[in-house]
Amino acid sequence: MSHLYDQFSDNIFYANTLSGADPDDVKALYVAYHNQCVDLSTYTGLNYLSYAFSVIDCAGLARQQELRHFSCSNSSLSKKQGLISLLQQNRSLAELTINQLSLPAEDAALISGFAELRYLTVSDTAMTAVPGGWSLLSQLQELTLEAQPLTQLPDELGSLAALTALSLKQCRFSKVPDVIGQLSALKTLDLSDNPIRELPESMARLTALEEIDLSGCQLASLPEWLTDLPALKKVNVRNNPFTDLPPALKKLKSKLKVDLKDKALYDSSAREKLMQKSGLVSGFADFGFKLMVIQKLMYEDKTLRPAFDVCEFVKKPENSHMDLESEQAYQVMPEVREYFQKLGIPQHLLADITELCADGGDDIYSQLAPRWSGSEDYFDMHSAQDIRHLPKLNVIESPFLTTSFCDEADAFDVEVIAL
């Protein structure tokens, strides 16, 4: 979620609501799932612009000068254009988010020219550094570099004295980069889904650290110094191959967020709870809702195993007729749908879910319809009756919520946010 979203949420225009609007009133615009280019030429006073699964208007973007937020997820632009070069006139840009987009090194170097940039997210996009420029981003408060292979981090990163949040999720680090220990203002750190086997003692210097996410790593234990971090409030170590936990870590008992099966290593009540909740739930009233649950457990929390991979699925002899490059891949593939319909989900995993947040770019949807354009309503949710399977659920956020779903959800005292 954008850090600036609340400033514009009440006045965001969408591509299908621009007709008849006074250009001077359009300060925030969200363009999603559009194969046709939305002309920005008359909307030159934008402060907030977000693209998702759409074609970018390069000429219109180059005319913008007042943007404070720009985000782009899985969208396309002319190969002759560099995204950052198109944004250069926006000297007050405070938030930049880039997901699944080609970002050449010479274009990435221009990021350091945004002197007021506070929040930078680059996910599933190749960028190992801002050449010669990390030290110029001295006011950066939050940096996210996710889902990309990084062998190391530049030493310059240690000069980001204002950095309070750093995410390096799925960057394939086998060792925690030493420069992280220099980020003395850091409050949240996400190292999840990296093959990290141990935490270096240099991290003991992170005395401002409040939250650390180590889920999906390869930790067999945790260091004793972790208990001495004075500001630490939350430690997520779910889905690690623990064989035991150090006795001193019982001090962190209320702060630890671990899988129930791992918690059972040191907590007798957890062992009893796990035994009581060993049943499977496969019958869901709404398939779209079940998919949202599977996305969280299988592809985000990584607690529902094994993770389904449609590329491996089609290699099985009985599925040899399936073709991921054919027209059938633009629609929900019946064989994959049947697999997920029959899939049983352990009750103890459902019992711990507190919120569900769906997005059209989630892994689960590309497994079912690998070439889905996002325009069809394959994944709309109509019934909220399955909320009964999730006793701790508080929030549902999704672009696939129908009016009937929202009306039913009222009875369950769950906050529903239709995107």
XYZ file of C-alpha atoms in Angstrom, residues 110-403:
294
model
C 18.563 8.775 -12.603
C 16.721 7.773 -9.409
C 19.351 9.599 -7.365
C 18.129 12.856 -8.921
C 14.909 12.793 -6.879
C 16.113 14.714 -3.843
C 12.767 14.452 -2.002
C 12.330 10.708 -2.533
C 11.338 9.008 0.743
C 9.966 5.611 -0.310
C 11.511 3.438 -3.022
C 10.206 0.004 -4.010
C 11.772 -2.028 -6.808
C 10.403 -5.568 -6.964
C 10.887 -8.300 -9.559
C 12.971 -5.819 -11.537
C 16.680 -6.138 -12.170
C 18.502 -3.358 -10.324
C 21.501 -4.093 -8.135
C 22.363 -0.475 -7.379
C 21.781 3.146 -8.224
C 25.132 3.721 -9.958
C 27.050 6.405 -8.104
C 23.917 7.575 -6.419
C 22.888 5.713 -3.246
C 24.627 8.290 -1.055
C 22.572 11.056 -2.696
C 19.354 9.433 -1.399
C 20.264 10.437 2.133
C 16.650 11.242 3.074
C 15.277 7.861 1.961
C 13.108 6.403 4.733
C 11.989 3.115 3.179
C 13.767 0.927 0.630
C 12.306 -2.235 -0.873
C 14.311 -4.418 -3.251
C 12.279 -7.601 -3.676
C 12.103 -10.706 -5.863
C 15.391 -10.201 -7.678
C 18.760 -11.973 -7.507
C 21.217 -9.825 -5.522
C 24.652 -11.168 -4.668
C 25.535 -8.193 -2.497
C 24.500 -4.696 -1.485
C 26.683 -1.654 -2.177
C 28.637 -0.242 0.784
C 27.073 3.133 -0.032
C 23.808 1.837 1.374
C 25.283 2.321 4.838
C 25.113 6.102 4.301
C 21.288 6.080 4.282
C 21.073 7.511 7.795
C 17.306 8.180 7.577
C 16.390 4.645 6.464
C 13.852 3.104 8.858
C 12.472 0.271 6.696
C 14.332 -2.158 4.430
C 12.856 -5.109 2.537
C 15.046 -7.649 0.740
C 12.445 -10.370 0.292
C 13.264 -13.141 -2.211
C 16.628 -11.688 -3.209
C 18.425 -15.069 -2.929
C 20.877 -13.959 -0.239
C 22.580 -16.894 1.448
C 24.291 -14.521 3.914
C 22.989 -11.311 5.452
C 24.907 -8.393 3.830
C 27.301 -6.774 6.345
C 26.165 -3.259 5.402
C 22.802 -3.885 7.115
C 24.509 -3.684 10.502
C 25.363 -0.026 9.769
C 21.720 1.079 9.403
C 21.328 2.347 12.952
C 17.893 3.977 12.367
C 16.334 0.811 10.940
C 12.995 -0.113 12.560
C 11.678 -2.827 10.211
C 13.714 -5.372 8.281
C 12.343 -8.019 5.901
C 14.769 -10.795 4.930
C 12.074 -13.378 4.257
C 12.334 -16.108 1.622
C 16.122 -15.980 1.358
C 18.292 -19.105 1.906
C 19.873 -17.557 5.027
C 21.200 -20.122 7.545
C 22.402 -17.795 10.305
C 22.239 -14.184 11.480
C 25.550 -12.286 11.825
C 26.446 -10.681 15.149
C 26.815 -7.336 13.342
C 23.005 -7.142 13.405
C 23.166 -6.816 17.191
C 23.957 -3.137 16.542
C 20.434 -2.527 15.220
C 19.213 -1.120 18.516
C 16.246 0.716 16.921
C 14.910 -2.460 15.252
C 11.259 -3.106 16.127
C 10.239 -5.775 13.596
C 12.181 -8.408 11.680
C 10.752 -10.898 9.186
C 12.819 -14.061 8.753
C 10.040 -16.305 7.477
C 10.868 -18.785 4.748
C 14.617 -18.769 5.442
C 16.828 -21.755 6.312
C 17.420 -21.028 9.993
C 17.850 -24.051 12.259
C 18.160 -21.849 15.346
C 18.302 -18.201 16.411
C 21.134 -16.242 18.105
C 20.984 -15.342 21.782
C 21.733 -11.651 21.118
C 18.328 -11.281 19.449
C 16.747 -11.161 22.909
C 18.893 -8.133 23.839
C 17.645 -5.792 21.096
C 15.890 -3.146 23.248
C 13.210 -1.995 20.775
C 12.270 -5.398 19.314
C 8.502 -6.004 19.277
C 7.903 -8.637 16.595
C 9.927 -11.516 15.145
C 8.472 -13.562 12.273
C 10.284 -16.874 11.885
C 7.525 -18.913 10.272
C 8.422 -21.696 7.865
C 12.014 -22.293 9.007
C 13.493 -25.788 9.505
C 13.820 -25.469 13.295
C 14.927 -28.481 15.273
C 15.005 -26.538 18.545
C 14.911 -23.001 19.894
C 17.530 -21.609 22.331
C 16.163 -21.448 25.903
C 16.867 -17.714 26.078
C 14.400 -17.120 23.269
C 11.550 -17.966 25.612
C 11.958 -14.308 26.620
C 10.644 -13.479 23.138
C 7.694 -15.827 23.434
C 5.094 -13.082 23.066
C 6.994 -11.495 20.175
C 7.681 -14.605 18.132
C 5.497 -15.364 15.138
C 6.180 -18.956 14.188
C 4.337 -21.812 12.552
C 2.260 -23.759 15.026
C 4.310 -26.875 14.243
C 7.505 -24.976 15.179
C 5.969 -23.423 18.270
C 5.101 -26.938 19.401
C 8.856 -27.528 19.852
C 8.818 -25.481 23.039
C 5.158 -24.868 23.908
C 3.015 -27.736 25.218
C -0.255 -25.851 24.644
C 0.747 -25.387 20.998
C 1.273 -29.124 20.688
C -2.227 -29.747 22.008
C -3.713 -27.109 19.688
C -1.991 -28.643 16.693
C -3.437 -32.054 17.500
C -6.933 -30.612 17.861
C -6.798 -28.771 14.537
C -5.435 -31.434 12.244
C -8.547 -31.744 10.022
C -8.764 -30.629 6.376
C -11.237 -28.206 4.801
C -11.802 -28.642 1.076
C -15.428 -27.630 0.578
C -15.684 -23.864 0.034
C -18.878 -22.125 -1.044
C -16.969 -19.579 -3.166
C -14.040 -20.663 -5.336
C -12.669 -17.108 -5.613
C -12.494 -16.849 -1.827
C -10.690 -20.187 -1.582
C -8.134 -18.963 -4.116
C -7.449 -15.873 -1.991
C -6.851 -18.143 1.018
C -4.551 -20.443 -0.983
C -2.575 -17.429 -2.243
C -1.829 -16.367 1.324
C -0.965 -19.799 2.692
C 0.802 -21.318 -0.329
C 2.592 -18.395 -1.990
C 2.933 -15.762 0.767
C 3.208 -17.554 4.113
C 4.510 -20.719 2.399
C 2.858 -22.925 5.022
C 0.610 -24.863 2.614
C 2.924 -27.308 0.906
C 3.858 -28.237 -1.746
C 3.442 -25.035 -3.727
C 1.596 -25.670 -6.989
C 3.567 -24.936 -10.173
C 1.575 -25.089 -13.406
C 4.785 -25.500 -15.456
C 5.523 -28.739 -13.574
C 1.851 -29.749 -13.630
C 1.690 -29.821 -17.451
C 4.739 -32.122 -17.593
C 2.762 -34.977 -16.078
C 1.706 -37.585 -18.689
C -1.991 -37.165 -17.904
C -1.706 -33.421 -18.606
C 0.308 -33.638 -21.819
C -2.636 -32.171 -23.757
C -2.284 -28.863 -21.892
C -0.446 -26.047 -23.684
C 0.564 -22.933 -21.742
C 1.262 -21.038 -24.970
C -2.123 -21.718 -26.555
C -5.422 -19.838 -26.451
C -6.626 -22.066 -23.581
C -4.076 -20.410 -21.287
C -5.951 -17.108 -21.584
C -8.802 -18.711 -19.632
C -8.979 -20.689 -16.399
C -7.605 -24.132 -17.243
C -10.148 -26.785 -16.145
C -7.517 -29.237 -14.918
C -5.905 -26.647 -12.645
C -9.287 -25.477 -11.395
C -10.157 -29.058 -10.450
C -6.856 -29.429 -8.573
C -7.529 -26.375 -6.403
C -11.192 -27.263 -5.905
C -10.198 -30.636 -4.428
C -7.263 -29.286 -2.406
C -7.749 -29.684 1.335
C -6.493 -26.936 3.646
C -5.498 -27.808 7.259
C -7.816 -26.215 9.777
C -4.966 -25.005 11.971
C -3.634 -22.891 9.080
C -7.044 -21.305 8.511
C -7.415 -20.550 12.215
C -4.448 -18.150 12.253
C -5.414 -15.934 9.263
C -6.259 -12.370 10.328
C -6.322 -10.611 6.949
C -6.565 -11.430 3.249
C -5.296 -9.013 0.601
C -5.694 -9.980 -3.067
C -4.240 -8.411 -6.200
C -4.674 -9.289 -9.864
C -0.951 -10.007 -10.085
C -0.997 -12.689 -7.365
C 0.674 -16.024 -8.139
C -2.502 -18.057 -7.744
C -4.207 -16.397 -10.724
C -1.275 -16.923 -13.086
C -1.313 -20.614 -12.135
C -4.954 -20.956 -13.189
C -4.825 -18.752 -16.305
C -1.146 -18.199 -17.238
C -1.939 -15.696 -20.010
C -4.876 -13.975 -18.316
C -5.114 -10.302 -19.288
C -7.031 -9.252 -16.190
C -10.150 -8.131 -18.069
C -12.404 -11.155 -17.449
C -14.242 -11.737 -14.155
C -12.908 -15.278 -13.622
C -12.054 -14.700 -9.976
C -14.938 -12.569 -8.724
C -16.233 -13.504 -5.262
C -19.987 -13.670 -4.732
C -20.470 -15.484 -1.411
C -18.924 -14.565 1.940
C -20.061 -17.725 3.718
C -16.531 -19.176 3.800
C -15.485 -16.510 6.316
C -16.777 -18.973 8.918
C -13.664 -21.100 8.288
C -11.414 -18.213 9.416
C -12.374 -17.314 12.997
C -9.697 -14.596 13.408
C -10.234 -12.848 10.071
C -10.501 -9.048 10.421
C -9.875 -7.576 6.949
C -10.512 -8.557 3.322
C -9.058 -6.398 0.553
C -9.552 -7.392 -3.076
C -10.412 -6.103 -6.570
C -12.696 -9.139 -7.054
C -15.372 -8.352 -4.455
C -18.956 -8.152 -5.725
C -21.843 -6.301 -4.101
